[in-house]
Amino acid sequence: MAFASMCTALRLELRPEGIAVCVIEPGSINTPAVQKTLGGVEHTIAGLPAEGATCYGAAHAADGSNLHET
């Protein structure tokens, strides 16, 4: 909100000089790349030896990063 207000003020200040000001805000896009990057965690953990799967699987479940549960 503060950034948008600052940009509005800047736009009004610079308009007489012919300088345009715009705000471009980042957004999220759900693409297959997201699942390739983040969704493969379970597959990677499943491929670990038993000790690693136990250790990292528990850490993965504890941090709430299981993307397949909604």
XYZ file of C-alpha atoms in Angstrom:
70
model
C 0.000 0.000 0.000
C 2.753 2.455 0.891
C 4.623 1.689 -2.336
C 1.497 2.249 -4.429
C 0.841 5.556 -2.668
C 4.415 6.679 -3.254
C 4.135 5.791 -6.943
C 0.857 7.699 -7.223
C 2.489 10.789 -5.730
C 5.508 10.393 -8.009
C 3.255 9.997 -11.051
C 1.405 13.219 -10.190
C 4.673 15.079 -9.594
C 6.255 13.954 -12.861
C 3.207 14.235 -15.137
C 3.894 17.926 -16.003
C 7.385 16.923 -17.162
C 5.943 14.272 -19.493
C 7.366 11.382 -17.471
C 5.040 8.449 -16.969
C 5.217 6.302 -13.847
C 3.656 2.874 -13.576
C 3.758 0.080 -11.040
C 4.324 -3.500 -12.104
C 3.501 -5.943 -9.338
C 4.667 -9.542 -9.372
C 2.058 -12.243 -9.506
C 1.958 -15.995 -9.565
C 1.102 -18.209 -12.472
C 0.318 -21.875 -12.012
C 2.217 -23.669 -14.756
C 3.564 -27.227 -15.112
C 7.001 -25.830 -14.241
C 5.806 -25.222 -10.687
C 4.974 -28.890 -10.203
C 8.250 -29.946 -11.843
C 10.214 -27.754 -9.477
C 8.277 -28.130 -6.245
C 6.193 -31.235 -6.775
C 9.129 -33.602 -7.154
C 10.121 -33.442 -3.499
C 8.107 -36.525 -2.573
C 9.621 -38.469 -5.479
C 13.139 -37.459 -4.442
C 12.527 -38.419 -0.812
C 11.076 -41.772 -1.890
C 14.305 -42.499 -3.788
C 16.517 -41.999 -0.737
C 17.820 -44.829 1.416
C 15.533 -45.678 4.352
C 17.436 -43.476 6.823
C 17.373 -40.468 4.504
C 13.706 -40.927 3.632
C 12.843 -41.098 7.330
C 14.886 -38.000 8.159
C 13.946 -35.773 5.224
C 10.417 -37.101 4.851
C 9.636 -36.121 8.449
C 11.227 -32.684 7.970
C 9.293 -32.173 4.751
C 5.992 -33.106 6.424
C 6.750 -30.953 9.493
C 7.362 -27.748 7.531
C 3.983 -28.011 5.811
C 5.504 -27.992 2.347
C 3.598 -31.014 1.058
C 2.095 -29.435 -2.018
C -0.238 -32.312 -2.802
C -2.350 -31.846 0.320
C -4.974 -29.118 0.009
